[in-house]
Coordinates of C-alpha atoms and ligand atoms in Angstrom, one line a residue:
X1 CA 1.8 -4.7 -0.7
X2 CA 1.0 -2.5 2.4
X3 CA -1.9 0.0 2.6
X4 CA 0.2 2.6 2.5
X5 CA 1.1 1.5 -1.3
X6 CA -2.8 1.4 -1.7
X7 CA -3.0 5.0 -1.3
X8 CA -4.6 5.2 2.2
X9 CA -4.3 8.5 4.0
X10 CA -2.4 8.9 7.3
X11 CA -5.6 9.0 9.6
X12 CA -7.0 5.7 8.4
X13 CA -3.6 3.8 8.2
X14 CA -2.7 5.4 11.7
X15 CA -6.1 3.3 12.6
X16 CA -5.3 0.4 11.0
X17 CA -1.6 0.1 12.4
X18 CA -3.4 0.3 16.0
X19 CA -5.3 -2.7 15.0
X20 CA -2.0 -4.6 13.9
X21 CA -3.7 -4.5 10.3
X22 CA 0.4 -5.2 8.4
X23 CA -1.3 -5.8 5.0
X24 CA -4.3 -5.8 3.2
X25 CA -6.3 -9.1 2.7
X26 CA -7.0 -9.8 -0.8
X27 CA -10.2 -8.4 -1.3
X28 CA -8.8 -5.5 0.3
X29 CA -6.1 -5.3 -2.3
X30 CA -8.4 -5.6 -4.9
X31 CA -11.1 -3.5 -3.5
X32 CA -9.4 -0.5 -2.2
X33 CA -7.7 1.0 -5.4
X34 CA -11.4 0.9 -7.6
X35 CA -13.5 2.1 -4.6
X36 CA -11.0 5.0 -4.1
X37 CA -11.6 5.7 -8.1
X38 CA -15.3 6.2 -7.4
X39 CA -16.0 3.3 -9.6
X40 CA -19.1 1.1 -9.1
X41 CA -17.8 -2.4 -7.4
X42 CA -19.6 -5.6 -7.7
X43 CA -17.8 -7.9 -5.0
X44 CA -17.7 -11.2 -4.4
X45 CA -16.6 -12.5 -0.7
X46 CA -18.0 -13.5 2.4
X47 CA -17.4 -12.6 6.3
X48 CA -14.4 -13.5 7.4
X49 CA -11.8 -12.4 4.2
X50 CA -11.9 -8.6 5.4
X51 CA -14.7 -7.5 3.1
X52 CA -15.6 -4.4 6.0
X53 CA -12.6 -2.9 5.7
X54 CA -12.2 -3.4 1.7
X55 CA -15.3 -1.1 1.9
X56 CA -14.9 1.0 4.8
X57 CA -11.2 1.7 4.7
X58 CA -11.9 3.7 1.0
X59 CA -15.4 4.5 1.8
X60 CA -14.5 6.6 5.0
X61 CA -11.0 8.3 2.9
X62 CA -13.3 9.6 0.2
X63 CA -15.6 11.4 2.8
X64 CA -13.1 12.7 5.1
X65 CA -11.5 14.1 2.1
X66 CA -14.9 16.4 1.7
X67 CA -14.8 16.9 5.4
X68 CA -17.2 15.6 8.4
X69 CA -20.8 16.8 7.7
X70 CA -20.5 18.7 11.2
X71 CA -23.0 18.8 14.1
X72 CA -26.9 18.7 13.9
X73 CA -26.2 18.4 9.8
X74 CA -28.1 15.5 8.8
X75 CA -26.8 14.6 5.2
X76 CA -25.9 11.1 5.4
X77 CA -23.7 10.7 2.8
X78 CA -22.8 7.1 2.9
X79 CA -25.5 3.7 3.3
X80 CA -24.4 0.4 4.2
X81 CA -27.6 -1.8 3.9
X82 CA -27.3 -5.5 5.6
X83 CA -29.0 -8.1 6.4
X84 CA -28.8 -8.6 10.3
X85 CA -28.7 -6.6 13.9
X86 CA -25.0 -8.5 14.0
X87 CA -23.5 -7.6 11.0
X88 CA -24.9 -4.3 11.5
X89 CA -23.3 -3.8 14.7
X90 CA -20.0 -5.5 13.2
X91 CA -20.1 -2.7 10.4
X92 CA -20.7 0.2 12.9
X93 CA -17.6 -1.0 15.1
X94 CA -15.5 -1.1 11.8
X95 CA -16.3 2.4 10.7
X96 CA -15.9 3.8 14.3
X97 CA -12.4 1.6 14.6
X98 CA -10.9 2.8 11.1
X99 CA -12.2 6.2 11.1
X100 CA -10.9 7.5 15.0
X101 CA -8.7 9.5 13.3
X102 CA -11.1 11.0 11.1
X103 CA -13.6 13.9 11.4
X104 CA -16.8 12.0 10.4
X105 CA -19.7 10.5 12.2
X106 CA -21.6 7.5 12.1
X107 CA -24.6 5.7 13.0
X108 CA -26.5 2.0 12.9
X109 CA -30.4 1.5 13.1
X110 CA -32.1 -1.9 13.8
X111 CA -35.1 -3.7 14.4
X112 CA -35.9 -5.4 17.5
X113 CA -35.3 -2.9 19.8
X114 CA -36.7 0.9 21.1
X115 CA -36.3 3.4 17.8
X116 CA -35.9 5.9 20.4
X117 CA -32.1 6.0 21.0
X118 CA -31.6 5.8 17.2
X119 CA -33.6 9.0 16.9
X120 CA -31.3 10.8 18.6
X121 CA -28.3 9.6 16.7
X122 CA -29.7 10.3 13.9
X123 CA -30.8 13.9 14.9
X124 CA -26.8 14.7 15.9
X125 CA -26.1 14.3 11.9
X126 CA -24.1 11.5 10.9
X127 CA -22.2 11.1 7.9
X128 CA -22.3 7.2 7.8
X129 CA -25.7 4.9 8.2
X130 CA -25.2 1.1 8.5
X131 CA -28.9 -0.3 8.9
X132 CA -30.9 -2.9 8.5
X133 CA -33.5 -2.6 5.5
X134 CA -36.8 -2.6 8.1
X135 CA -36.2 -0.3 10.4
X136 CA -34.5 2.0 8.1
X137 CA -37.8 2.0 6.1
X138 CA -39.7 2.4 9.2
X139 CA -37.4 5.4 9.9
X140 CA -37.9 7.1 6.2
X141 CA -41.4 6.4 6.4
X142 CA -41.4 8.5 9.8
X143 CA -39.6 11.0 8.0
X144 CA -37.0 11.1 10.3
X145 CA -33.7 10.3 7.6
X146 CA -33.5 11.3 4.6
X147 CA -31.2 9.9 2.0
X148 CA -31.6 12.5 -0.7
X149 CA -27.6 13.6 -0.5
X150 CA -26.1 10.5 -1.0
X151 CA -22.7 9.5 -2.1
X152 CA -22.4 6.3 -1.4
X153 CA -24.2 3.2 -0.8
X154 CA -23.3 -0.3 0.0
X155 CA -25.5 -3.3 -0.5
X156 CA -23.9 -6.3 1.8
X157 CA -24.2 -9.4 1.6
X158 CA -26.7 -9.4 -1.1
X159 CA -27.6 -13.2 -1.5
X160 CA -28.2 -13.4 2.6
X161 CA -30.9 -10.3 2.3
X162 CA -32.4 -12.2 -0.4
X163 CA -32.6 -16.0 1.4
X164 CA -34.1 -13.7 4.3
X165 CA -37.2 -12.3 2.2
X166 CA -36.0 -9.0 2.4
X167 CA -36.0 -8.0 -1.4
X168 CA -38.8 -5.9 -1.6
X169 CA -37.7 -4.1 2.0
X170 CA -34.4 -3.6 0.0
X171 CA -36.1 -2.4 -3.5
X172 CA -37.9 0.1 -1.5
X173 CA -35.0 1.6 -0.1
X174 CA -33.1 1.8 -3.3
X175 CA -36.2 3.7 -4.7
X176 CA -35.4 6.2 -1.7
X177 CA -31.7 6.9 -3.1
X178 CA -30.3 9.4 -5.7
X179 CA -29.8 8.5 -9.2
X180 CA -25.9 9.5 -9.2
X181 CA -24.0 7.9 -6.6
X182 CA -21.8 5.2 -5.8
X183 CA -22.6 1.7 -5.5
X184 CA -21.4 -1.3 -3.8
X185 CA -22.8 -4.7 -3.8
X186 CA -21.0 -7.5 -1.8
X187 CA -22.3 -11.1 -2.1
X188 CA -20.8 -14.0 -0.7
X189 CA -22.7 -16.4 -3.9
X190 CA -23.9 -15.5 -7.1
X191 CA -27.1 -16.6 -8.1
X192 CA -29.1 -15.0 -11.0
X193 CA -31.3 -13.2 -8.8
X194 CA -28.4 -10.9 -7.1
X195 CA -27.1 -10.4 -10.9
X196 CA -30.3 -9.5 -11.6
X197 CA -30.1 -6.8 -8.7
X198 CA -26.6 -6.0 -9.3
X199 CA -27.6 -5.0 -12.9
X200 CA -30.2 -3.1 -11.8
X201 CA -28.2 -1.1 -9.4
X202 CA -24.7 -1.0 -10.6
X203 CA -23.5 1.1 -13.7
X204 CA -20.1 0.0 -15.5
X205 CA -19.0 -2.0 -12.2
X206 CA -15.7 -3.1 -11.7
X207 CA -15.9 -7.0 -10.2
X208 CA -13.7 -8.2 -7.7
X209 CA -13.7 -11.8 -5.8
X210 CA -11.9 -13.8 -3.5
X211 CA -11.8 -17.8 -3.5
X212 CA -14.4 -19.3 -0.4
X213 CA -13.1 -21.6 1.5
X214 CA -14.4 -24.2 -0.6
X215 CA -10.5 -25.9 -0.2
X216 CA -11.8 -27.1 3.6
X217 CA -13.4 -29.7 1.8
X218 CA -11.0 -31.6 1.1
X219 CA -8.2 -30.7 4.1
X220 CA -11.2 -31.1 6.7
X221 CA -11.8 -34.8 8.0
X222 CA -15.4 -35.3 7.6
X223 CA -17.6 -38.1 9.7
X224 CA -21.2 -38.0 9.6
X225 CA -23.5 -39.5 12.3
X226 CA -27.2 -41.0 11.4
X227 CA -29.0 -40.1 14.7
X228 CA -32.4 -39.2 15.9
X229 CA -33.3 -35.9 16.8
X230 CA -34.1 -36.6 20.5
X231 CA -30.5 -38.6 21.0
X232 CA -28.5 -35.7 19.6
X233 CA -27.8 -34.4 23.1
X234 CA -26.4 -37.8 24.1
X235 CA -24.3 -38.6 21.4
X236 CA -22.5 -34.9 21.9
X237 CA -21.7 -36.2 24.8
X238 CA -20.8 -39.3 24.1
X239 CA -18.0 -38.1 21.6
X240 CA -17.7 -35.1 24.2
X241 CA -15.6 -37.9 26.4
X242 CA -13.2 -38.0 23.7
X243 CA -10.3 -36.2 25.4
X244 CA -8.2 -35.1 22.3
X245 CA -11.2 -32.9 21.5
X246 CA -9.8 -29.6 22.9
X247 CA -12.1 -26.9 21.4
X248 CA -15.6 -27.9 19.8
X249 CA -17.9 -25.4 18.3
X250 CA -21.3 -26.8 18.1
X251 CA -23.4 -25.4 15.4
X252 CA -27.0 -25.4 16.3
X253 CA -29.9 -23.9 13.9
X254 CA -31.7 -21.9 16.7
X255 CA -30.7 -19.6 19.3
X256 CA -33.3 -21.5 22.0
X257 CA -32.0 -25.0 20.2
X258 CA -28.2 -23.4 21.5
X259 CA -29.0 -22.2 25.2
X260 CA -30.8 -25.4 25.1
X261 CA -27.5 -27.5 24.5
X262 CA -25.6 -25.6 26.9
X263 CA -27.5 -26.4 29.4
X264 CA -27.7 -30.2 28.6
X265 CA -23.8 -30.0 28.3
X266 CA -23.3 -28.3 31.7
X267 CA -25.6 -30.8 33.3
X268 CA -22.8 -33.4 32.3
X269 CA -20.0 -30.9 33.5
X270 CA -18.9 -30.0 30.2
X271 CA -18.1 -26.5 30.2
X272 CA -20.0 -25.1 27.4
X273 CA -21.2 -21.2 26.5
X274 CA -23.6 -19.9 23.7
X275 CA -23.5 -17.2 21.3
X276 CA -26.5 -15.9 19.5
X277 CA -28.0 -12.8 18.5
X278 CA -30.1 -12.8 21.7
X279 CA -26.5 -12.5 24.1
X280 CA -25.8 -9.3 24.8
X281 CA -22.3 -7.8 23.1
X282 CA -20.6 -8.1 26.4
X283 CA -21.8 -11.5 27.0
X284 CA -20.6 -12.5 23.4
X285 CA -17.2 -10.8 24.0
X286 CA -16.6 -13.3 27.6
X287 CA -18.3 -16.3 26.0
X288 CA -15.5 -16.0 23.0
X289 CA -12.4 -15.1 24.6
X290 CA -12.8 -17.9 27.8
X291 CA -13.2 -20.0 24.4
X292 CA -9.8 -18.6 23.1
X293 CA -8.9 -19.4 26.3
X294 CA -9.7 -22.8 26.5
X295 CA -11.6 -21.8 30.0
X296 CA -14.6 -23.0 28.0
X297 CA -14.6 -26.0 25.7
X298 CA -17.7 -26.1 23.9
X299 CA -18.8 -23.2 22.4
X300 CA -22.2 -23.6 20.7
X301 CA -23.6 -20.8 18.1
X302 CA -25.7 -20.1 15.5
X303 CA -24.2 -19.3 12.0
X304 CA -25.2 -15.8 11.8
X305 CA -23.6 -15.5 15.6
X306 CA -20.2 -17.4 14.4
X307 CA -20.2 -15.1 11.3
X308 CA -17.0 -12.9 10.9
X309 CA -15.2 -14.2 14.4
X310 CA -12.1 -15.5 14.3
X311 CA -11.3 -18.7 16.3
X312 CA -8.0 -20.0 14.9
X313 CA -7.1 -22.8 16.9
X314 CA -10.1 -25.0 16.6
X315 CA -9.7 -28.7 16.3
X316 CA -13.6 -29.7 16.1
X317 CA -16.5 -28.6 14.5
X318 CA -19.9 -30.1 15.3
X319 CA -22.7 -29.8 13.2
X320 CA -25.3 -30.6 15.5
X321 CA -27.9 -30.0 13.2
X322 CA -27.5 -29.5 9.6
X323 CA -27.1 -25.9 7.9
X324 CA -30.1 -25.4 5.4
X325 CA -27.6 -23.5 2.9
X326 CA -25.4 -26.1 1.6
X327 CA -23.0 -23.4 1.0
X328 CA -22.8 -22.8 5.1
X329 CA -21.7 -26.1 5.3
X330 CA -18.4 -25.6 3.9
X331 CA -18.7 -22.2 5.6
X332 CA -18.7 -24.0 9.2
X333 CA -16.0 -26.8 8.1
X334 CA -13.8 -24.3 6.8
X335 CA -13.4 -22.8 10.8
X336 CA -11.3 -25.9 11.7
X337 CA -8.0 -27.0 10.5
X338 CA -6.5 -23.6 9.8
X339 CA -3.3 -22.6 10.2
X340 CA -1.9 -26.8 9.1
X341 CA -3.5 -27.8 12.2
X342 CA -6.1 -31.1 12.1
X343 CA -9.6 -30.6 11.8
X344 CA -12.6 -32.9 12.0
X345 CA -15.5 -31.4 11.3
X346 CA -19.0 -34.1 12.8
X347 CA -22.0 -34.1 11.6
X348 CA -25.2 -35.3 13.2
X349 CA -28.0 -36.2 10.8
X350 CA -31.6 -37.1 11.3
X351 CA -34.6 -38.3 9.1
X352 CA -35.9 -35.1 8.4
X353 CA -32.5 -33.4 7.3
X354 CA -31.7 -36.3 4.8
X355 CA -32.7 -33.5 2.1
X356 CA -30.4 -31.4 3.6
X357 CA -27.0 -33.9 4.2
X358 CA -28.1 -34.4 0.0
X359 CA -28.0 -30.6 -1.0
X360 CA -24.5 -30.7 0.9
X361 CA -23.0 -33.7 -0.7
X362 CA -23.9 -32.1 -3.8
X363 CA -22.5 -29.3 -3.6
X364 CA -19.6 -30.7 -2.4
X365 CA -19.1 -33.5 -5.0
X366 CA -18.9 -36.3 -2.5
X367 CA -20.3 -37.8 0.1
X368 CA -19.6 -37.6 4.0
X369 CA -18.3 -40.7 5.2
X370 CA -20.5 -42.2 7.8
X371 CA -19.6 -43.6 11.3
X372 CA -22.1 -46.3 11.1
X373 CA -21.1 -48.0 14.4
X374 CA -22.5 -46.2 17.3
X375 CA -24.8 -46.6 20.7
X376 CA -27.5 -44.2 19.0
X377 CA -28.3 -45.3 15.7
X378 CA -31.0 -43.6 13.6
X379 CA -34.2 -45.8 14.6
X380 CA -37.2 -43.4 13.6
X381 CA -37.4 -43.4 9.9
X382 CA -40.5 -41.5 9.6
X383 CA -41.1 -37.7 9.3
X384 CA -40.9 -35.8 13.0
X385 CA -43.1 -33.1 11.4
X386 CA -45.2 -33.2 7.8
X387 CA -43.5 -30.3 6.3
X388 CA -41.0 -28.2 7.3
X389 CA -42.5 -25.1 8.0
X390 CA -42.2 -22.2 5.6
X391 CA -40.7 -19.2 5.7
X392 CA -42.6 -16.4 5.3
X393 CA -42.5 -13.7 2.8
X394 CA -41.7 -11.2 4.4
X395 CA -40.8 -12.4 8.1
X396 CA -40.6 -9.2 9.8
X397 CA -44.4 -8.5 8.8
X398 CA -46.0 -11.8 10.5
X399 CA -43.5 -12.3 13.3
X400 CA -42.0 -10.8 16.3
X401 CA -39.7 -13.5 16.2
X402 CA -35.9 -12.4 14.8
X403 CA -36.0 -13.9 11.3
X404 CA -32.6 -15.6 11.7
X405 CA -33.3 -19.1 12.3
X406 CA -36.2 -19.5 10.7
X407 CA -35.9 -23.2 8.7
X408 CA -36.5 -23.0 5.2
X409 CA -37.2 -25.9 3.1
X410 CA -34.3 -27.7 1.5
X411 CA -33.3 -28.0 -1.7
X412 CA -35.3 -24.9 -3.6
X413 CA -34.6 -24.1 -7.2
X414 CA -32.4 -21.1 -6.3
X415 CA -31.0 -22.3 -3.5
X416 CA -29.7 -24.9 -6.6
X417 CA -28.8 -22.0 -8.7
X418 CA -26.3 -20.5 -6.5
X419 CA -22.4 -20.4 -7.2
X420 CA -19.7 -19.5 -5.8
X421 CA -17.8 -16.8 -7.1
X422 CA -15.4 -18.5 -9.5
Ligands
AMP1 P1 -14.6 -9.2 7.8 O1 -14.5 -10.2 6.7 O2 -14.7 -7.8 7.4 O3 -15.7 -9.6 8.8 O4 -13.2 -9.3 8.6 C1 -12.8 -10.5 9.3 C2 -11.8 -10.2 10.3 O5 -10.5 -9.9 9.8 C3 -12.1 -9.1 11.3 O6 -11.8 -9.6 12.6 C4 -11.2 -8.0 10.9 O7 -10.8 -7.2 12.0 C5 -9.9 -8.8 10.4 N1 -9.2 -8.0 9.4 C6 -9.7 -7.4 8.3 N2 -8.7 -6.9 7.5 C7 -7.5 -7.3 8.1 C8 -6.2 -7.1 7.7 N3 -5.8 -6.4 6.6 N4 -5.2 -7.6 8.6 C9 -5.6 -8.3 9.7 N5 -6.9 -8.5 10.0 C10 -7.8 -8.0 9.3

């Protein structure tokens, strides 16, 4: 199967030849031939299996097919709704890449930053918004877009917006939308909730999925290491001196808790970089490819960072703290050992993410196997903090902060209910 057999037209497979695209991943495959039907599309697949282009590619030949709206038009006729500034970004570079040949325009709004430049996007009439809900409220509220004429819209990654508390942001834009359109919903889990949504939203949808990479869990060597909180650093480097680690990608919960590791690493003259949402693009573009290029060793990141990059040849993964989603677990495990090569994926465990190293042996039917022998063993056994803290309801409303790495407690009842998609 090529795309050519899918039906794309010459100006998006010109595009897709110039980014060495030779066939379509399997969501892709799947994907392509409903969305080009103007069928509704319930999808289930996360980052990483070529779930932007399984919407864009189709998305962008049924507009160009109408033709561009044309300068200072502003009838957006197509809505990609997601969760985070990075995906948004990722989305917006998609669209631009496949669509060069095209005649259409697009734009990408989010919070964080001056709406100022996004204003004047907006007012040179695009035909394609990728946004993040907030700001896009913020923005509709201001009256400055309105989504009365549109075709298309695509809710992504569904469960994500929901662990964030952004369902009622979400809700409210759907309110702003026109009855007959187009609807895409990609989720990367399927918990009652996002059927719940997806029934709301969806009318006769077709449903397409592609398998996670649940199969790391059993072709990824596992260890886990019980460890304090404040001997973290040490142990990392510790097994750092282990020379047949080539390539370690250290996942850290926050983006301070990365720079933060970095810095400790450095100190040892490890040569280490971060990636986070607070890195500039350009900075995450040099910190990635002197990883590729083995010019740095360690990279550390935070999941929403290492979401939808592609590092091949990795031989370590370090779970320097534990994920909160179970799921993003197998998610981080699964970036080591491709391609037949050996992976080990470490992870460090403290007292208070017990609950968590229990959610993830759950899920994954088995336990970690644990190095028990080690200069620094777990020796406080009582809670750092009383409770984790909570997350908000709505984040954006009571924080400046970015909402990304807010902890959440483990082990709720829908965090339970989740599944993957087959
Ligand atoms: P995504 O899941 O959309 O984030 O895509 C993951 C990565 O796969 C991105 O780096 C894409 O550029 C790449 N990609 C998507 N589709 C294809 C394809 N058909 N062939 C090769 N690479 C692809």
């Amino acid at each position: 199967m090529n795309f050519k057999e899918l039906n794309v037209i010459g100006p998006i497979l010109k595009a897709l030849e110039k980014e060495k695209y030779e066939s379509p991943t399997p969501i892709q495959e799947q994907a392509i031939p409903h969305i080009l039907k103007q069928r509704d599309l319930l999808g289930c697949a996360q980052t990483g299996t070529g779930k932007t282009a399984a919407f864009a590619v189709p998305m962008l030949q049924l507009l160009s097919k109408k033709g561009g709206s044309g300068k200072g038009n502003r009838s957006i006729k197509a809505l990609v709704l997601t969760p985070t500034r990075e995906l948004a970004i990722q989305i917006y570079d998609s669209f631009r890449t496949y669509g060069q040949f095209t005649n259409l325009t697009y734009g990408v709004i989010f919070g964080g930053v001056s709406q100022v430049p996004q204003e004047q996007v907006l007012r040179t009439g695009i035909d394609i918004l990728v946004a993040t809900p907030g700001r896009l409220n913020d923005l509709i509220g201001q009256g400055l877009i309105n989504l009365k004429a549109l075709e298309i819209f695509v809710l992504d990654e569904a469960d994500r917006m929901l662990d964030m508390g952004f369902l009622n942001d979400v809700k409210k834009v759907i309110r702003q939308l026109p009855a007959k359109k187009q609807t895409l919903l990609f989720s990367a889990t399927m918990s009652p909730d996002i059927m719940e949504i997806a029934n709301s939203i969806l009318v006769k949808p077709e449903k397409v999925s592609v398998t996670p990479v649940s199969s790391a869990v059993d072709t990824v060597q596992q260890v886990l290491y019980h460890v304090d909180k404040g001997n973290k650093k040490e142990l990392l480097k510790h097994l750092l001196q282990d020379p047949t680690i080539d390539s370690a990608l250290v996942f850290s919960r926050t983006k301070h808790g990365a720079d933060k590791i970095v810095k400790d690493l450095e100190r040892a003259n490890i040569k280490a970089a971060a990636i986070h949402g607070n890195k500039s693009q350009g900075n995450r573009q040099t910190a990635l490819s002197n990883f590729k290029n083995r010019v740095t060793r360690v990279l550390v990141a935070t999941d929403i960072a290492a979401r939808g990059i592609d590092i091949d040849e990795l031989s370590h993964v370090f779970n320097y703290d534990l994920p909160n989603v179970p799921e993003t677990y197998i998610h981080r495990i699964g970036r080591t050992g491709r391609a037949g090569l050996e992976g080990t994926a470490i992870s460090f465990c403290d007292f208070d993410e017990k609950p968590l190293l229990k959610d993830i042996e759950k899920l994954m039917g088995k336990k970690v196997p644990e190095v028990k022998n080690h200069p620094y063993p777990m020796v406080v056994l009582t809670p750092a903090v009383k409770a984790e803290p909570q997350r908000p309801a709505n984040p954006r409303k009571n924080s400046k902060a970015p909402v990304q790495n807010q902890p959440r407690a483990a082990g709720t009842r829908k965090q339970q209910q989740k599944t993957h998609c087959q």
